[in-house]
XYZ file of C-alpha atoms in Angstrom:
771
model
C 0.000 0.000 0.000
C 1.505 3.426 -0.923
C 2.606 5.569 1.993
C 0.071 8.351 1.290
C -2.848 5.943 1.855
C -3.824 6.256 5.542
C -6.271 4.313 7.706
C -9.215 6.439 6.506
C -8.336 5.726 2.864
C -7.929 2.032 3.606
C -11.333 1.943 5.211
C -12.819 3.740 2.184
C -11.132 1.271 -0.185
C -12.798 -1.470 1.803
C -16.119 0.183 0.953
C -16.778 2.283 4.067
C -16.938 6.084 4.184
C -14.414 7.334 6.742
C -13.041 10.458 8.383
C -9.383 10.971 9.217
C -7.960 12.255 12.450
C -6.645 15.755 12.961
C -3.634 16.612 10.794
C -2.148 20.107 10.908
C -5.406 21.574 12.143
C -7.539 19.885 9.439
C -9.465 16.669 9.012
C -10.352 14.796 5.788
C -13.559 13.047 4.686
C -13.054 10.102 2.258
C -15.958 8.440 0.432
C -15.743 5.350 -1.851
C -17.452 5.649 -5.263
C -18.827 2.351 -6.595
C -19.184 0.986 -10.136
C -22.842 1.127 -11.085
C -24.587 -2.105 -10.277
C -21.673 -3.676 -8.395
C -19.680 -3.496 -5.141
C -16.423 -2.603 -6.881
C -14.838 0.677 -5.755
C -13.925 2.789 -8.785
C -12.192 5.614 -6.932
C -12.159 7.622 -3.661
C -13.770 11.023 -3.284
C -11.933 13.047 -0.628
C -12.128 16.592 0.731
C -10.653 18.264 3.852
C -12.044 20.835 6.325
C -10.365 22.912 9.015
C -11.038 21.896 12.594
C -12.274 25.443 13.195
C -15.458 24.418 11.363
C -16.143 21.849 14.086
C -15.166 24.324 16.835
C -17.689 26.835 15.514
C -20.332 24.116 15.581
C -19.466 23.361 19.191
C -19.405 27.026 20.210
C -22.714 27.695 18.488
C -24.560 25.266 20.676
C -25.266 27.798 23.533
C -22.807 26.277 25.983
C -22.106 28.203 29.249
C -18.741 29.855 29.218
C -17.379 27.788 32.058
C -18.355 24.535 30.371
C -15.867 22.866 28.007
C -16.855 20.901 24.883
C -14.154 18.814 23.238
C -14.199 16.795 19.954
C -11.843 13.779 19.952
C -10.812 11.907 16.797
C -10.542 8.141 16.502
C -6.973 8.258 17.830
C -8.151 10.046 21.031
C -6.469 13.267 20.034
C -8.162 16.584 20.555
C -9.774 17.545 17.274
C -10.939 20.892 18.601
C -12.147 22.488 21.870
C -14.262 25.392 22.945
C -11.612 26.529 25.446
C -8.020 27.156 24.366
C -8.312 25.174 21.045
C -5.055 26.644 19.757
C -3.300 25.179 22.787
C -4.785 21.714 22.918
C -5.809 20.850 19.304
C -3.831 17.743 18.293
C -2.872 16.792 21.848
C -3.858 13.569 23.595
C -7.095 13.365 25.575
C -6.956 12.766 29.369
C -6.209 9.179 30.282
C -9.592 8.644 31.923
C -11.432 9.762 28.805
C -9.156 7.749 26.567
C -9.882 4.653 28.565
C -13.624 5.182 28.535
C -15.404 2.693 26.273
C -18.876 2.341 24.857
C -20.948 4.595 22.608
C -21.597 7.036 25.474
C -20.796 7.495 29.144
C -20.234 9.714 32.198
C -17.185 10.073 34.384
C -15.516 12.386 36.883
C -12.037 13.626 36.295
C -9.930 16.615 35.561
C -9.786 18.766 32.474
C -6.660 19.268 30.381
C -6.037 22.389 32.506
C -6.205 20.179 35.642
C -9.540 21.499 37.016
C -12.088 18.948 38.366
C -14.894 18.319 35.891
C -17.935 16.209 35.523
C -17.827 14.865 31.919
C -20.358 13.184 29.581
C -19.455 11.884 26.090
C -21.119 10.272 22.986
C -19.677 8.678 19.841
C -20.408 10.237 16.352
C -20.946 7.276 13.980
C -18.727 6.956 10.908
C -16.097 9.493 11.987
C -15.694 7.449 15.156
C -15.324 10.719 16.988
C -16.410 11.407 20.551
C -17.989 14.612 21.703
C -17.237 15.271 25.398
C -19.001 17.951 27.498
C -17.271 18.939 30.728
C -19.163 20.710 33.550
C -17.023 22.220 36.338
C -17.791 20.604 39.685
C -17.692 24.054 41.193
C -20.719 25.024 39.099
C -22.596 22.077 40.553
C -21.518 22.435 44.169
C -21.499 26.264 44.734
C -25.243 26.574 45.491
C -25.084 24.041 48.352
C -21.595 24.611 49.612
C -22.855 26.029 52.962
C -24.726 22.913 53.963
C -23.420 19.735 52.445
C -25.687 17.541 54.428
C -28.862 19.412 53.641
C -28.076 19.591 50.040
C -26.332 16.213 49.714
C -29.247 14.473 48.023
C -30.013 17.510 45.947
C -26.344 17.743 44.895
C -26.390 14.198 43.807
C -29.574 14.915 41.886
C -28.144 18.047 40.333
C -25.044 16.167 39.315
C -27.205 13.519 37.685
C -29.268 16.160 35.962
C -26.107 17.924 34.799
C -24.752 14.626 33.517
C -27.957 13.912 31.645
C -27.937 17.418 30.215
C -24.309 17.079 29.194
C -24.995 13.696 27.635
C -27.996 15.071 25.783
C -25.898 17.974 24.583
C -23.181 15.562 23.392
C -25.812 13.562 21.589
C -27.123 16.754 20.013
C -23.731 17.442 18.573
C -23.169 13.802 17.492
C -26.581 13.496 15.729
C -25.802 16.028 12.931
C -22.493 14.297 12.447
C -24.364 11.015 12.063
C -26.575 12.728 9.488
C -23.446 13.903 7.688
C -22.245 10.309 7.755
C -25.489 9.167 6.088
C -24.996 11.852 3.430
C -21.453 10.626 2.828
C -22.713 7.058 2.381
C -25.293 8.256 -0.154
C -22.570 10.235 -1.942
C -20.369 7.142 -2.198
C -23.234 5.054 -3.596
C -24.095 7.717 -6.156
C -27.485 8.383 -4.634
C -29.086 11.808 -4.096
C -27.723 13.550 -0.957
C -29.964 16.571 -0.204
C -28.652 19.215 2.188
C -29.645 18.771 5.861
C -32.099 21.085 7.536
C -32.521 21.978 11.212
C -28.902 21.465 12.102
C -26.242 23.864 13.275
C -25.009 26.290 10.647
C -21.587 24.700 10.300
C -23.101 21.232 9.956
C -25.459 22.677 7.374
C -22.478 24.171 5.505
C -20.689 20.822 5.459
C -23.941 19.135 4.414
C -24.380 21.635 1.609
C -20.888 20.856 0.366
C -21.615 17.127 0.455
C -24.915 17.676 -1.388
C -23.140 19.800 -3.987
C -20.455 17.142 -4.354
C -23.151 14.498 -4.807
C -24.806 16.576 -7.535
C -21.497 17.143 -9.271
C -20.758 13.475 -9.008
C -24.070 12.529 -10.606
C -23.437 15.043 -13.387
C -19.968 13.629 -13.926
C -21.364 10.103 -13.947
C -23.956 11.123 -16.525
C -21.320 12.880 -18.611
C -19.014 9.888 -18.290
C -21.800 7.590 -19.424
C -22.433 9.802 -22.449
C -18.701 10.017 -23.144
C -18.369 6.272 -22.654
C -21.210 5.611 -25.106
C -19.639 8.008 -27.611
C -16.244 6.387 -27.044
C -17.715 2.921 -27.605
C -19.361 4.155 -30.790
C -16.135 5.732 -32.035
C -14.172 2.648 -31.024
C -16.540 0.490 -33.040
C -16.176 2.842 -36.011
C -12.410 2.804 -35.673
C -12.472 -1.001 -35.568
C -14.587 -1.054 -38.717
C -12.301 1.462 -40.435
C -9.224 -0.447 -39.295
C -10.541 -3.725 -40.703
C -11.595 -1.950 -43.878
C -8.202 -0.247 -44.163
C -6.513 -3.638 -43.983
C -8.845 -4.974 -46.674
C -8.327 -1.935 -48.902
C -4.557 -2.240 -48.579
C -4.324 -5.973 -49.262
C -7.409 -7.147 -51.164
C -6.989 -7.359 -54.935
C -10.101 -9.370 -55.769
C -12.775 -6.958 -57.062
C -15.729 -8.854 -55.623
C -14.289 -9.340 -52.136
C -13.099 -5.729 -52.134
C -16.562 -4.431 -53.060
C -18.218 -6.592 -50.391
C -15.843 -5.287 -47.708
C -16.433 -1.643 -48.695
C -20.240 -1.915 -48.748
C -20.437 -3.855 -45.479
C -18.176 -1.376 -43.648
C -19.902 1.680 -45.106
C -23.337 0.335 -44.204
C -22.263 -0.160 -40.581
C -20.642 3.261 -40.392
C -23.733 5.058 -41.685
C -26.300 2.931 -39.877
C -27.997 2.305 -43.223
C -30.490 -0.500 -43.738
C -29.272 -1.156 -47.282
C -26.021 -0.477 -49.093
C -24.917 -1.097 -52.661
C -21.833 -0.564 -54.817
C -22.425 -0.151 -58.535
C -19.354 -0.555 -60.750
C -18.787 1.290 -64.019
C -17.623 -0.973 -66.845
C -15.870 1.115 -69.548
C -16.445 0.522 -73.216
C -14.340 -2.353 -74.476
C -14.287 -5.536 -76.560
C -17.226 -6.904 -74.564
C -19.528 -4.024 -75.442
C -20.401 -0.381 -74.730
C -20.003 1.342 -71.355
C -22.474 0.115 -68.725
C -23.022 -0.163 -64.963
C -23.435 -3.333 -62.957
C -24.223 -4.170 -59.329
C -20.999 -5.404 -57.724
C -21.910 -5.695 -54.011
C -25.028 -5.440 -51.859
C -25.911 -5.676 -48.163
C -29.151 -5.463 -46.210
C -31.321 -7.258 -48.740
C -31.398 -10.077 -51.295
C -29.523 -9.405 -54.507
C -32.629 -9.932 -56.608
C -34.240 -7.015 -54.739
C -32.023 -4.811 -56.933
C -31.248 -6.890 -60.007
C -34.856 -7.588 -60.905
C -35.389 -3.864 -61.458
C -32.339 -3.568 -63.713
C -29.904 -0.674 -63.418
C -30.946 2.533 -61.604
C -32.832 4.706 -64.048
C -31.388 7.985 -65.255
C -33.530 10.151 -63.003
C -32.796 13.555 -61.520
C -31.877 11.798 -58.278
C -29.488 9.206 -59.791
C -27.929 11.117 -62.684
C -25.767 13.361 -60.484
C -24.161 10.348 -58.810
C -23.474 8.387 -61.989
C -22.064 11.516 -63.618
C -19.708 11.961 -60.612
C -21.436 15.220 -59.708
C -20.818 14.924 -55.955
C -22.619 13.703 -52.838
C -26.404 13.375 -52.881
C -28.046 13.502 -49.428
C -31.817 13.423 -48.914
C -33.618 13.254 -45.577
C -36.754 11.942 -47.260
C -36.647 11.038 -50.940
C -40.415 10.723 -51.095
C -40.610 14.479 -50.472
C -37.532 15.324 -52.541
C -38.287 17.342 -55.723
C -35.592 15.346 -57.556
C -37.497 12.140 -56.909
C -40.453 10.691 -58.762
C -39.785 11.972 -62.286
C -40.049 8.356 -63.505
C -43.058 7.290 -61.490
C -41.516 6.969 -58.042
C -40.405 3.765 -56.339
C -41.041 0.621 -58.449
C -43.552 -1.770 -56.946
C -41.831 -4.345 -54.720
C -38.687 -2.255 -54.264
C -37.035 -2.100 -50.836
C -38.581 0.794 -48.857
C -36.300 3.849 -48.835
C -36.795 7.307 -47.365
C -33.378 8.394 -46.114
C -30.962 8.345 -49.053
C -27.210 8.884 -49.403
C -25.174 8.436 -52.603
C -21.456 9.077 -53.192
C -19.572 8.601 -56.499
C -16.326 6.605 -56.461
C -13.806 8.569 -58.526
C -10.110 7.754 -59.043
C -7.304 10.248 -58.577
C -7.169 10.710 -62.350
C -10.826 11.745 -62.462
C -12.121 8.442 -63.860
C -15.514 7.379 -62.499
C -15.116 3.848 -61.124
C -18.486 3.351 -59.452
C -21.053 4.674 -56.972
C -21.992 3.897 -53.350
C -25.740 4.053 -52.564
C -27.343 3.758 -49.095
C -30.924 3.754 -47.932
C -33.085 3.483 -44.817
C -36.869 3.104 -44.478
C -36.942 5.906 -41.865
C -36.357 9.585 -42.650
C -33.546 11.795 -41.327
C -31.149 8.902 -40.697
C -28.156 10.367 -42.564
C -26.421 13.678 -41.939
C -23.382 15.614 -43.059
C -21.208 13.536 -40.736
C -22.182 10.300 -42.496
C -21.828 11.990 -45.878
C -18.301 13.214 -45.069
C -17.344 9.816 -43.665
C -18.503 7.941 -46.771
C -16.975 10.530 -49.079
C -13.579 9.889 -47.493
C -14.158 6.144 -47.602
C -15.094 6.388 -51.304
C -11.736 8.039 -51.993
C -9.895 5.172 -50.315
C -12.090 2.639 -52.103
C -11.256 4.296 -55.439
C -7.535 3.761 -54.837
C -8.128 0.126 -53.878
C -10.409 -0.472 -56.895
C -7.825 1.125 -59.175
C -5.198 -1.193 -57.698
C -7.479 -4.205 -58.142
C -8.183 -3.270 -61.773
C -4.492 -2.683 -62.429
C -3.633 -6.008 -60.810
C -6.300 -7.761 -62.879
C -5.022 -6.111 -66.033
C -1.457 -7.110 -65.199
C -2.537 -10.671 -64.460
C -4.385 -10.871 -67.767
C -1.387 -9.422 -69.595
C 0.906 -11.858 -67.819
C -1.392 -14.760 -68.641
C -1.507 -13.687 -72.288
C 2.272 -13.323 -72.354
C 2.818 -16.729 -70.763
C 0.298 -18.272 -73.160
C 2.077 -16.635 -76.100
C 5.427 -17.946 -74.860
C 3.959 -21.435 -74.506
C 2.334 -21.168 -77.949
C 5.704 -20.584 -79.573
C 7.397 -23.158 -77.338
C 9.463 -20.367 -75.883
C 11.774 -20.250 -72.876
C 11.314 -16.965 -70.998
C 14.246 -15.317 -69.229
C 15.238 -11.938 -67.835
C 18.560 -10.136 -67.469
C 19.545 -7.116 -65.432
C 19.915 -3.649 -66.909
C 23.613 -4.422 -67.565
C 22.731 -7.486 -69.629
C 23.828 -10.022 -67.022
C 21.574 -12.910 -66.002
C 20.545 -12.619 -62.349
C 17.900 -13.897 -59.941
C 15.975 -17.119 -60.359
C 15.477 -18.236 -63.986
C 13.400 -21.433 -63.720
C 12.701 -21.780 -67.468
C 16.385 -21.460 -68.417
C 17.393 -23.840 -65.633
C 14.796 -26.380 -66.824
C 16.081 -26.114 -70.412
C 19.824 -26.305 -69.750
C 20.019 -27.985 -66.353
C 22.229 -25.131 -65.119
C 22.016 -23.979 -61.503
C 21.730 -20.266 -60.587
C 25.430 -20.239 -59.759
C 26.232 -21.682 -63.177
C 24.110 -19.385 -65.361
C 24.668 -16.199 -63.310
C 26.292 -13.279 -65.169
C 27.460 -14.659 -68.527
C 27.515 -18.249 -67.289
C 24.547 -18.958 -69.562
C 26.956 -18.882 -72.513
C 28.474 -22.166 -71.304
C 25.269 -23.864 -72.486
C 25.676 -22.393 -76.001
C 27.386 -24.485 -78.702
C 31.145 -23.692 -78.728
C 30.987 -22.654 -82.391
C 28.184 -20.150 -81.639
C 29.337 -18.905 -78.215
C 31.630 -16.012 -79.132
C 29.241 -14.576 -81.722
C 26.320 -14.825 -79.276
C 28.106 -12.962 -76.474
C 29.468 -10.325 -78.865
C 26.098 -9.621 -80.513
C 24.365 -9.564 -77.110
C 26.811 -6.988 -75.738
C 26.310 -4.848 -78.855
C 22.520 -4.895 -78.336
C 22.865 -3.999 -74.634
C 25.272 -1.162 -75.404
C 23.048 0.120 -78.222
C 19.864 -0.305 -76.136
C 18.191 -1.976 -79.115
C 16.143 -5.054 -79.802
C 18.197 -8.227 -79.850
C 17.595 -10.833 -82.579
C 19.900 -13.805 -82.859
C 20.078 -17.528 -83.474
C 22.312 -20.166 -81.908
C 22.449 -23.738 -80.684
C 21.896 -24.524 -76.990
C 22.825 -27.703 -75.141
C 19.715 -29.120 -73.543
C 19.789 -30.678 -70.055
C 20.084 -34.123 -71.697
C 23.162 -33.064 -73.679
C 21.357 -32.669 -77.037
C 21.960 -29.430 -78.957
C 18.855 -27.673 -80.276
C 18.605 -24.588 -82.488
C 16.913 -21.543 -80.930
C 15.828 -18.162 -82.261
C 16.259 -15.382 -79.662
C 14.226 -12.210 -79.319
C 14.960 -9.805 -76.444
C 13.782 -6.272 -75.708
C 14.725 -3.735 -73.010
C 12.054 -2.784 -70.452
C 12.328 0.935 -69.705
C 11.592 3.034 -66.639
C 9.545 6.233 -66.891
C 12.765 8.256 -67.248
C 14.021 6.106 -70.108
C 16.519 4.095 -68.056
C 16.630 0.341 -68.712
C 15.043 -1.589 -65.855
C 15.694 -5.066 -67.231
C 15.848 -7.160 -70.400
C 13.153 -9.710 -71.236
C 13.918 -12.391 -73.775
C 12.522 -15.586 -75.262
C 14.385 -18.583 -76.675
C 12.140 -20.315 -79.264
C 13.066 -23.801 -80.395
C 13.295 -23.737 -84.214
C 15.210 -26.979 -84.728
C 12.433 -28.623 -86.746
C 11.766 -25.374 -88.602
C 15.382 -25.038 -89.675
C 15.464 -28.690 -90.679
C 12.302 -28.197 -92.724
C 13.738 -25.048 -94.301
C 16.887 -26.904 -95.231
C 14.847 -29.697 -96.779
C 12.672 -27.163 -98.569
C 15.684 -25.278 -99.835
C 17.204 -28.488 -101.143
C 13.868 -29.372 -102.702
C 13.579 -25.942 -104.318
C 17.078 -26.229 -105.678
C 16.193 -29.608 -107.087
C 12.996 -28.198 -108.607
C 14.929 -25.308 -110.084
C 17.430 -27.681 -111.599
C 14.584 -29.807 -112.896
C 12.810 -26.738 -114.284
C 16.010 -25.674 -116.035
C 16.529 -29.102 -117.486
C 12.897 -29.436 -118.527
C 12.742 -25.976 -120.048
C 16.040 -26.597 -121.832
C 14.875 -29.948 -123.182
C 11.519 -28.485 -124.227
C 13.224 -25.783 -126.258
C 14.855 -28.377 -128.654
C 11.553 -29.895 -129.949
C 10.011 -26.445 -129.934
C 12.751 -25.265 -132.255
C 12.001 -28.228 -134.541
C 8.317 -27.362 -134.520
C 9.144 -23.769 -135.330
C 11.370 -24.929 -138.222
C 8.809 -27.282 -139.727
C 6.114 -24.631 -139.372
C 8.274 -22.226 -141.306
C 8.705 -24.869 -144.032
C 4.947 -25.428 -144.197
C 4.442 -21.682 -144.402
C 7.051 -21.481 -147.217
C 5.353 -24.374 -149.093
C 1.939 -22.729 -149.086
C 2.425 -21.283 -152.605
C 3.402 -24.703 -153.976
C 0.404 -26.312 -152.344
C -1.877 -23.580 -153.625
C -0.536 -24.161 -157.225
C -0.932 -27.923 -156.923
C -4.545 -27.562 -155.850
C -5.433 -24.956 -158.453
C -8.676 -25.820 -160.265
C -9.704 -28.424 -157.769
C -13.158 -28.079 -156.240
C -12.074 -27.384 -152.607
C -8.803 -25.660 -153.275
C -9.811 -22.366 -151.628
C -11.125 -24.069 -148.487
C -7.976 -26.147 -148.080
C -5.778 -23.085 -148.600
C -7.719 -21.107 -145.960
C -7.650 -23.981 -143.436
C -3.921 -24.419 -143.947
C -3.223 -20.717 -143.385
C -5.374 -20.690 -140.212
C -3.672 -23.805 -138.850
C -0.235 -22.332 -139.442
C -1.236 -19.138 -137.571
C -2.506 -21.191 -134.594
C 0.713 -23.207 -134.500
C 2.820 -20.032 -134.572
C 0.749 -18.458 -131.725
C 1.142 -21.599 -129.637
C 4.874 -21.648 -130.355
C 5.153 -18.000 -129.233
C 3.178 -18.759 -126.031
C 5.259 -21.833 -125.292
C 8.445 -19.899 -125.925
C 7.334 -17.200 -123.438
C 6.517 -19.821 -120.797
C 9.818 -21.595 -121.225
C 11.642 -18.251 -120.943
C 9.674 -17.486 -117.710
C 10.591 -20.860 -116.235
C 14.224 -20.334 -117.115
C 14.110 -16.833 -115.570
C 12.637 -18.088 -112.302
C 15.137 -20.921 -112.235
C 18.040 -18.526 -112.745
C 16.720 -16.155 -110.012
C 16.391 -19.019 -107.556
C 19.980 -20.039 -108.141
C 21.427 -16.537 -108.120
C 23.576 -15.508 -105.148
C 22.371 -12.236 -103.676
C 24.880 -9.462 -103.104
C 23.718 -7.360 -100.151
C 24.590 -3.683 -99.972
C 23.175 -0.508 -98.332
C 20.229 0.780 -100.369
C 18.852 4.323 -100.274
C 15.300 3.186 -100.917
C 13.800 6.589 -101.706
C 16.345 7.131 -104.496
C 16.059 3.538 -105.744
C 12.265 3.552 -106.030
C 12.303 7.047 -107.562
C 14.670 5.813 -110.309
C 12.296 2.894 -110.983
C 9.390 5.326 -111.306
C 11.412 7.568 -113.639
C 12.169 4.567 -115.858
C 8.432 4.191 -116.438
C 7.706 7.884 -116.817
C 6.533 7.362 -120.449
C 3.942 4.720 -119.465
C 2.839 6.887 -116.550
C 2.398 9.937 -118.747
C 0.517 7.949 -121.364
C -1.890 6.642 -118.702
C -2.341 10.147 -117.255
C -1.136 9.004 -113.845
C 1.190 10.386 -111.159
C 3.568 8.522 -108.850
C 4.400 9.927 -105.394
C 7.384 8.598 -103.456
C 7.425 9.191 -99.717
C 10.351 9.021 -97.259
C 11.369 5.349 -97.298
C 13.584 3.586 -94.721
C 16.984 2.463 -95.981
C 17.824 -1.246 -95.904
C 20.737 -3.564 -96.633
C 19.741 -6.064 -99.364
C 20.355 -7.212 -102.953
C 19.889 -4.229 -105.296
C 18.737 -6.291 -108.299
C 16.182 -8.282 -106.339
C 14.746 -5.188 -104.605
C 14.638 -3.354 -107.962
C 12.709 -6.222 -109.566
C 10.250 -6.355 -106.652
C 9.262 -2.679 -106.740
C 9.658 -2.397 -110.538
C 7.058 -5.159 -111.025
C 4.671 -3.638 -108.450
C 4.839 -0.161 -110.042
C 4.447 -1.679 -113.522
C 1.371 -3.633 -112.379
C -0.147 -0.513 -110.795
C 0.291 1.456 -114.065
C -0.961 -1.439 -116.196
C -4.236 -1.890 -114.293
C -5.295 1.722 -113.606
C -9.000 2.547 -113.914
C -10.127 4.323 -117.065
C -12.760 6.511 -115.358
C -10.426 8.496 -113.024
C -6.899 9.933 -113.015
C -4.366 7.408 -111.838
C -2.582 7.935 -108.546
C 0.179 5.672 -107.258
C 1.956 6.211 -103.923
C 4.910 4.420 -102.361
C 5.320 4.906 -98.583
C 7.402 3.238 -95.914
C 8.164 3.079 -92.198
C 10.043 1.035 -89.603
C 7.842 -1.161 -87.430
C 9.074 -3.583 -84.767
C 12.579 -3.653 -86.243
C 11.403 -4.312 -89.813
C 11.066 -2.121 -92.922
C 7.452 -1.917 -94.162
C 6.789 -0.569 -97.701
C 3.346 0.045 -99.229
C 2.589 0.459 -102.942
C -0.955 1.846 -103.275
C -2.993 2.634 -106.377
C -6.558 3.744 -107.123
C -6.907 1.352 -110.063
C -9.300 -1.418 -110.940
C -8.809 -3.391 -107.749
C -8.789 -7.171 -107.408
C -11.815 -9.266 -106.592
C -11.587 -10.846 -103.143
C -11.808 -14.326 -104.708
C -8.583 -13.680 -106.612
C -6.452 -12.303 -103.738
C -4.649 -15.594 -103.234
C -4.317 -16.770 -106.843
C -2.653 -13.618 -108.219
C 0.619 -14.790 -106.659
C 0.431 -18.179 -108.414
C 2.507 -18.872 -111.507
C 0.734 -18.210 -114.832
C -2.458 -17.024 -113.041
C -4.010 -13.618 -113.790
C -7.064 -11.775 -112.448
C -9.813 -9.713 -114.045
C -10.240 -8.772 -117.680
C -7.242 -9.999 -119.711
C -6.793 -6.868 -121.835
C -3.150 -6.318 -120.957
C -0.156 -8.357 -122.204
C 1.565 -10.711 -119.766
C 2.209 -14.365 -118.883
C 1.093 -14.259 -115.240
C 4.561 -14.603 -113.719
C 5.170 -11.042 -112.404
C 3.609 -11.361 -108.925
C 4.821 -14.948 -108.581
C 8.325 -13.685 -109.296
C 7.877 -10.837 -106.757
C 6.767 -13.228 -104.016
C 9.702 -15.550 -104.720
C 12.162 -12.677 -104.403
C 10.546 -11.268 -101.230
C 10.698 -14.668 -99.554
C 14.299 -15.156 -100.662
C 15.132 -11.860 -98.903
C 13.533 -13.103 -95.671
C 10.369 -10.985 -95.955
C 6.710 -11.311 -96.861
C 4.203 -9.641 -99.171
C 0.524 -8.965 -98.357
C -2.379 -7.794 -100.491
C -5.277 -5.515 -99.535
C -7.626 -4.681 -102.413
C -11.237 -3.726 -103.090
C -12.669 -4.265 -106.527
C -13.356 -0.920 -108.241
C -11.506 1.089 -105.557
C -7.835 0.212 -105.626
C -5.041 -2.029 -104.347
C -2.251 -1.886 -101.763
C 0.702 -4.302 -101.789
C 2.617 -4.343 -98.466
C 6.212 -5.592 -98.586
C 7.936 -6.291 -95.243
C 11.724 -6.794 -95.344
C 14.475 -7.029 -92.721
C 16.402 -3.804 -92.267
C 19.608 -5.751 -92.705
C 20.224 -9.019 -94.566
C 22.617 -11.637 -93.264
């Protein structure tokens, strides 16, 4: 027990009001205050009074001047005294009085000054004080001093009467103190403690203070109860906000996030119903629309069966992110009812609160709606609270959407990698392999320690290793896309051929964050290409041989036809005069013309086959090509045909490439020639050649506003000896076939986009650099 807790405090802690003894001329009253409805002591209420207050009470009782009234505390020390209090306050009581027991009594003795006194005393309840009244014996014996015998009986009687009077007087002083004790008990129990009436003025003053303390205590109790209720309410709100804050910070599932927001917001506002509508932007799945994400306080069909909220004056402001909408009673709100009021069967709503959910970038993500069947349930406090919550929810919803988008992108990327049988890996900004690379480890069997840095090169075929490292370092230094091909030793020791594509991933400031690359197994593809190349070479050799061997009999046919043509005059003379001579002569001339036309056609076809065969076997010589100048020279070479057709050719800024000049010249020469040849007759011809670099490749477009090609013929125009549309222009049908062969030989592709009667665009895609 701490040293400043005395016996009075200990008694109060035990549940009993108590009064201390005299200390430095004062005494203290201590009252226990209980927890409502229990016997537990919450705290002690204590106040002190000067002993002069008790002395004034004693002196105000009409005591004769020669009488002495003394108040003794529980330790039998003089609390105060009507005679010489400044001298005796705090001193010990006479031994006889100290030894007197019982609630009241009478005894003869001497006063503290040593004079003989007749004394009566009474105890004062809770304070455990005694009030002693001393009557001088001289005052009792003076009237009968002359005749002791005569007045002996009367003296005894007077002494008894004096004792009774003194005792009654002591009781009169003790009774108000007992009443004060009862007040103190009521104060400790938190009960009303009205001020006493009909008591000495000083007792009344003390009583008034106790009554005032009791009133203040009740007021404090009431205020504490209100504060406690408010604190509990705020604590509950803080708990809700704390749980919600955790959910907002960690939850990335849209549905669970929406449920957490609506449930917390409904509790915070005291709403009967709460809903979160989510805005779905326009996308591949359809136009922009709103959908119910989360709901509390009612079955989901209570909302969904009515469809989306209608565009009324009450709803439109929220869905347009126009701010908070607060209505004490929507049924009396002028914004309500423009569409016929509440639909039949709808949840009853009078109090209404709606807050838009808007991201930091100003994008409307959704709307929070709350309702209650009673009016005036929401105020500005709830509106402000939900407005702040909506801001936090917007951040969380943005994060969830971003996470979902990233997951979808990652899934698409992983699916794309799997589709091309790719091995995904990443390198640091310096081009060195770091961190865990599970796909590379699974392919090569290397551990992280083995492939770290440039250790991955140990899995590359020795003949390809130096070139791979050198080209990779060049790409990293140049911060450009990396395209390469090499052989990699698989975990089972087998070498496979891989094509590599790698790109730098940049930070917002342009710095490289990391490199992401894919190894795609092209072993079978390269084997097939080798077989195809060998097959093509064999076909080309066969075509050369066939075309060469066909030319010999064709020459014989041409010779014999010439002889027949030279013998026509002899035949005509021999048949002169015969009945059918003219018919035979005409048939012979027609037959000879047919044979000559067929010979010319066959000769053109054989020459085309020989040309394609020679092109397929020609070794390309790659060199830097200024494409704008090259294509412009091709257009100038056909200036006469262009002028005759009344057409113009426009050459844009074209990307330069490294390729075979002859092959590229033949490609674009054929395309420009075709565009001029098949211009429309009903409008001036316009031919444009444009180009750009896209994804590391050169893309050229040759566009005309000519006849166009029927969609059914888009594929066949690239076939050998096949032509499209009206055949009113000379040609064998080998031009576009030749173009496609050359484009493929240069490692590119050619695409066709045409609309009949509108025009045609040929798109040629070539590597920027060959070899």
